mmCIF file of C-alpha atoms in Angstrom:
data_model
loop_
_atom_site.group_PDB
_atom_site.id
_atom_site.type_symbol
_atom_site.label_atom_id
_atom_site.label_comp_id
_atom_site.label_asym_id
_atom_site.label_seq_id
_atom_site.Cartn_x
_atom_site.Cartn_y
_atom_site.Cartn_z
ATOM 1 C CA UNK N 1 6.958 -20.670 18.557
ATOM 2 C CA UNK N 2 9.406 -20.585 16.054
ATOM 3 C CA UNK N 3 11.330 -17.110 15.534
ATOM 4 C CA UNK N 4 13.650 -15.618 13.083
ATOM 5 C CA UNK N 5 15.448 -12.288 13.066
ATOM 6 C CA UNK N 6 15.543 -9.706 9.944
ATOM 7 C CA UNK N 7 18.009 -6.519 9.515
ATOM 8 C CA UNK N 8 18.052 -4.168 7.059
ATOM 9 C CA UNK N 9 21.371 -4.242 4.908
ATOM 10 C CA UNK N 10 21.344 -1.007 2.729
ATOM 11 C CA UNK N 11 18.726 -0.486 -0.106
ATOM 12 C CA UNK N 12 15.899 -2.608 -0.262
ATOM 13 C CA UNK N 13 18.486 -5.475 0.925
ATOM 14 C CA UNK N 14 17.472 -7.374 4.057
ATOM 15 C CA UNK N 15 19.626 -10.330 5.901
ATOM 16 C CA UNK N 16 17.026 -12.558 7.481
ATOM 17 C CA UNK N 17 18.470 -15.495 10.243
ATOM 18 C CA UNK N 18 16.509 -18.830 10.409
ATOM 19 C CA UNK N 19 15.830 -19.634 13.686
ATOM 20 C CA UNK N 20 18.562 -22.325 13.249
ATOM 21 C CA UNK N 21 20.993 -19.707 12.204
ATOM 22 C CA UNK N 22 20.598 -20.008 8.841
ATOM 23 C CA UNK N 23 21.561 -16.754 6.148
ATOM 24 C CA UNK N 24 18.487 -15.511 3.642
ATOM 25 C CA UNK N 25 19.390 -12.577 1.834
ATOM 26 C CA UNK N 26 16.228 -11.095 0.785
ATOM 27 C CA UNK N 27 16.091 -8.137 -1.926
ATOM 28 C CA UNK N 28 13.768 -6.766 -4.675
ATOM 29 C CA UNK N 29 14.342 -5.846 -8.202
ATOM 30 C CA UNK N 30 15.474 -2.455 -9.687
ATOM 31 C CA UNK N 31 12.548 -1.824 -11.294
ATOM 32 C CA UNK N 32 11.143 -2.304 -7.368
ATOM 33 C CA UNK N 33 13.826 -0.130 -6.172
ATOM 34 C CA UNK N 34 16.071 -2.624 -5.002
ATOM 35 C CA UNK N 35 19.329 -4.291 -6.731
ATOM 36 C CA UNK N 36 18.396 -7.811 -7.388
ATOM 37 C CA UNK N 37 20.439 -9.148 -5.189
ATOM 38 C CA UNK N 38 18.702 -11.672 -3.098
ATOM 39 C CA UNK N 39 14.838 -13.668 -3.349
ATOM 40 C CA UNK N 40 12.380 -11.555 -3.534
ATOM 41 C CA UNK N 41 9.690 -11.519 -0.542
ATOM 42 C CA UNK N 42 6.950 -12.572 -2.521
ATOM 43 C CA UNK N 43 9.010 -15.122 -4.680
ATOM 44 C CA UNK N 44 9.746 -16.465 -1.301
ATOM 45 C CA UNK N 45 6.226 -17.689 -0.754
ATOM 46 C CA UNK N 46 6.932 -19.956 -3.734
ATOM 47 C CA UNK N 47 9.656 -21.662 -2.742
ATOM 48 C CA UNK N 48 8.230 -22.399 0.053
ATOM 49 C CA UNK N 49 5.473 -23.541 -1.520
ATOM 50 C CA UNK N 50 7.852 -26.229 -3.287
ATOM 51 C CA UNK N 51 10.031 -26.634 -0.673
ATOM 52 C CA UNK N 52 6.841 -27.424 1.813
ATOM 53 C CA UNK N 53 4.996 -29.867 -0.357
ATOM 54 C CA UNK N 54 8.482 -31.408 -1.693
ATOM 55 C CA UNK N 55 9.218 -32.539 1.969
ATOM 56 C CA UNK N 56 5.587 -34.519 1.865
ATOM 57 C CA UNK N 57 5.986 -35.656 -1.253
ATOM 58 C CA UNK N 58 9.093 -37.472 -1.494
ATOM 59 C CA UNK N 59 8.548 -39.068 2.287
ATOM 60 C CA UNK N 60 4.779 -40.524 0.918
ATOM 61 C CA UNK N 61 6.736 -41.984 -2.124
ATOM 62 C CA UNK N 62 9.337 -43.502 0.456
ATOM 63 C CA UNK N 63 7.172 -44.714 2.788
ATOM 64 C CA UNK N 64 5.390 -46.444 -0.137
ATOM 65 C CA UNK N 65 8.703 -48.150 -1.276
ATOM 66 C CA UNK N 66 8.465 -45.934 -4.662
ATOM 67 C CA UNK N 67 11.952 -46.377 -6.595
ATOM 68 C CA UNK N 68 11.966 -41.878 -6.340
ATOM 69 C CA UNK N 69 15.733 -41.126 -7.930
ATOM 70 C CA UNK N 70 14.654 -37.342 -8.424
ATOM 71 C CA UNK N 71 12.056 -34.604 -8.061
ATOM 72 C CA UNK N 72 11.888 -31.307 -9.438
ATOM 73 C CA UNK N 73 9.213 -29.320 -8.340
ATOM 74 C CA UNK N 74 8.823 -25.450 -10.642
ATOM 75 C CA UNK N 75 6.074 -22.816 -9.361
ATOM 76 C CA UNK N 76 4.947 -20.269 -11.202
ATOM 77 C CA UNK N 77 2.540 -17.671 -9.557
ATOM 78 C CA UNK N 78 0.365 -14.729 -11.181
ATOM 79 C CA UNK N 79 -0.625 -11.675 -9.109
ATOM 80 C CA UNK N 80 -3.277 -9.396 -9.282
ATOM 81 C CA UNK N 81 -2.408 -5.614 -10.274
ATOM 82 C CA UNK N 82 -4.021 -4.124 -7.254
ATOM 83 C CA UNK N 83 -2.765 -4.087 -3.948
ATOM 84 C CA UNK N 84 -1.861 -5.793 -1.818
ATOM 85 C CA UNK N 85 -0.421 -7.730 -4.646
ATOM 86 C CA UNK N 86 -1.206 -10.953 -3.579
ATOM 87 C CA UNK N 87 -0.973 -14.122 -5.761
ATOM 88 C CA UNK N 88 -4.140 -15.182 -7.839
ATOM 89 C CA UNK N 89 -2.975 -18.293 -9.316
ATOM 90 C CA UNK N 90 -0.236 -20.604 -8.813
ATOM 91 C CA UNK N 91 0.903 -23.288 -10.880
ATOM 92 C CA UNK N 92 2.627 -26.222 -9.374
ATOM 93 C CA UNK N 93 4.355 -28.627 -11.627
ATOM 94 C CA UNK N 94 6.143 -32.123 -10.315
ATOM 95 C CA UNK N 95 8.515 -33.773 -12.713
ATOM 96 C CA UNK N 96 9.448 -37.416 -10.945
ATOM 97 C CA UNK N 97 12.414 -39.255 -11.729
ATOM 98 C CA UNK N 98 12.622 -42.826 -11.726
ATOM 99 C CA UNK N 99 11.939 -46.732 -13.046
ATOM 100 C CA UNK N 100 8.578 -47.692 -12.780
ATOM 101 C CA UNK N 101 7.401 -45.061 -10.786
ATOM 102 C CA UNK N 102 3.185 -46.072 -10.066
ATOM 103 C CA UNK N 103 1.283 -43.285 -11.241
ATOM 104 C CA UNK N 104 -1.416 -44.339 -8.637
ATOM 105 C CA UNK N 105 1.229 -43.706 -5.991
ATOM 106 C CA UNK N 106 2.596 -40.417 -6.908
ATOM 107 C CA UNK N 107 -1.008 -38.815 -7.688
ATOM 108 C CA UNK N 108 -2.047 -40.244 -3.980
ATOM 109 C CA UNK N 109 1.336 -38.174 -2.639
ATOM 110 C CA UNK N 110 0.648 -35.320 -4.272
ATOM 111 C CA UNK N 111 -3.162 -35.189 -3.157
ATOM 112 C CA UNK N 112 -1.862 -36.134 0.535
ATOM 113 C CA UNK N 113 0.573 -32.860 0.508
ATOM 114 C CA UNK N 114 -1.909 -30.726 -0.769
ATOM 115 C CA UNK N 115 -4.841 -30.839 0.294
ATOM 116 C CA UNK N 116 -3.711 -32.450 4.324
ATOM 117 C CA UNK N 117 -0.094 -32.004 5.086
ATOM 118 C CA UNK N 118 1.456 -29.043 3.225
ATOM 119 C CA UNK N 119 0.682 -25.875 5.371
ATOM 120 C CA UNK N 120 1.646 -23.459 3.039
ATOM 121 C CA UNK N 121 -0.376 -24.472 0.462
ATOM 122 C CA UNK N 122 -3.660 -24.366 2.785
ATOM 123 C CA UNK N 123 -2.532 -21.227 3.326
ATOM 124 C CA UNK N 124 -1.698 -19.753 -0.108
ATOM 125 C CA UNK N 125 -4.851 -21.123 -1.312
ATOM 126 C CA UNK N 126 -6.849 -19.299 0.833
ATOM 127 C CA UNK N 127 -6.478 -16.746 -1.890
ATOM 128 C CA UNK N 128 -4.737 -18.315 -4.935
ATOM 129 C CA UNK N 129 -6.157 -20.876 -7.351
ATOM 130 C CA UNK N 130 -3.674 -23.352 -6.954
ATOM 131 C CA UNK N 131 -3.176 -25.740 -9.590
ATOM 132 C CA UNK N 132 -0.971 -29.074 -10.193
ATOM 133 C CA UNK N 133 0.370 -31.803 -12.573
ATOM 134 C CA UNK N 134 2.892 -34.001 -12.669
ATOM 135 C CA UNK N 135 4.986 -36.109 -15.094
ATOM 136 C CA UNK N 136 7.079 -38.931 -14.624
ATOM 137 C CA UNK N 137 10.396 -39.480 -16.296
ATOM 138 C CA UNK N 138 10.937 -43.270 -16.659
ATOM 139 C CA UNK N 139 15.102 -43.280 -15.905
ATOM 140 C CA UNK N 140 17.384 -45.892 -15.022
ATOM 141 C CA UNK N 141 19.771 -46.032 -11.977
#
């Protein structure tokens, strides 16, 4: 079980410790009451969207001997007005670096993360519409 441990700064400013001791300062904006000076909860969810299918991603495209110099992955998520205010839609979007990068291969990672390995996604998708593409930037060494 894993298990982290949250304390309340000042504000809406909250210091949140990994279970392997690492620092998350979490913190909402002003117009939220807050000060802006940390990730937002919900914007959390998001990067670990990225963060969670990035990790399956980039070990496919290794394991398949892909010549993967760079990935950037950039979420964008929608919610709905009422609350909770959970996200509707999410938009994933995977730019791939690389020379001769096979299509073929990188759609097949992608699939693989989301819809078998990447736990958050099966889990944001339970109410999100989840959506992805990809492009692949053709770059030397």
């Amino acid at each position: 079980m894993t298990e982290i441990r949250t304390r309340w700064i000042d504000g809406m400013q909250f210091l949140s410790i990994s279970s392997g001791g690492h620092p998350l300062v979490m913190d909402v904006s002003p117009d939220g009451g807050g000060r802006g000076e940390g990730i937002g909860p919900m914007e959390l969810m998001l990067h670990a969207l990225a963060g969670c299918t990035g990790v399956d991603v980039v070990s496919i495209l290794q394991k398949k001997r892909q010549p993967l110099k760079g990935l950037e992955i950039r979420v964008k998520g929608e919610r709905r007005q009422e609350y909770p205010r959970v996200y509707s839609r999410i938009e994933i979007e995977y730019i791939f670096k690389g020379k001769c990068l096979d299509p073929k291969a990188v759609e097949q990672a992608i699939k693989l993360s989301e819809d078998k390995y990447c736990s958050v996604k099966a889990t944001l998708a339970s109410f999100a519409q989840i959506h992805s593409s990809y492009r692949i930037v053709d770059e030397e060494e």
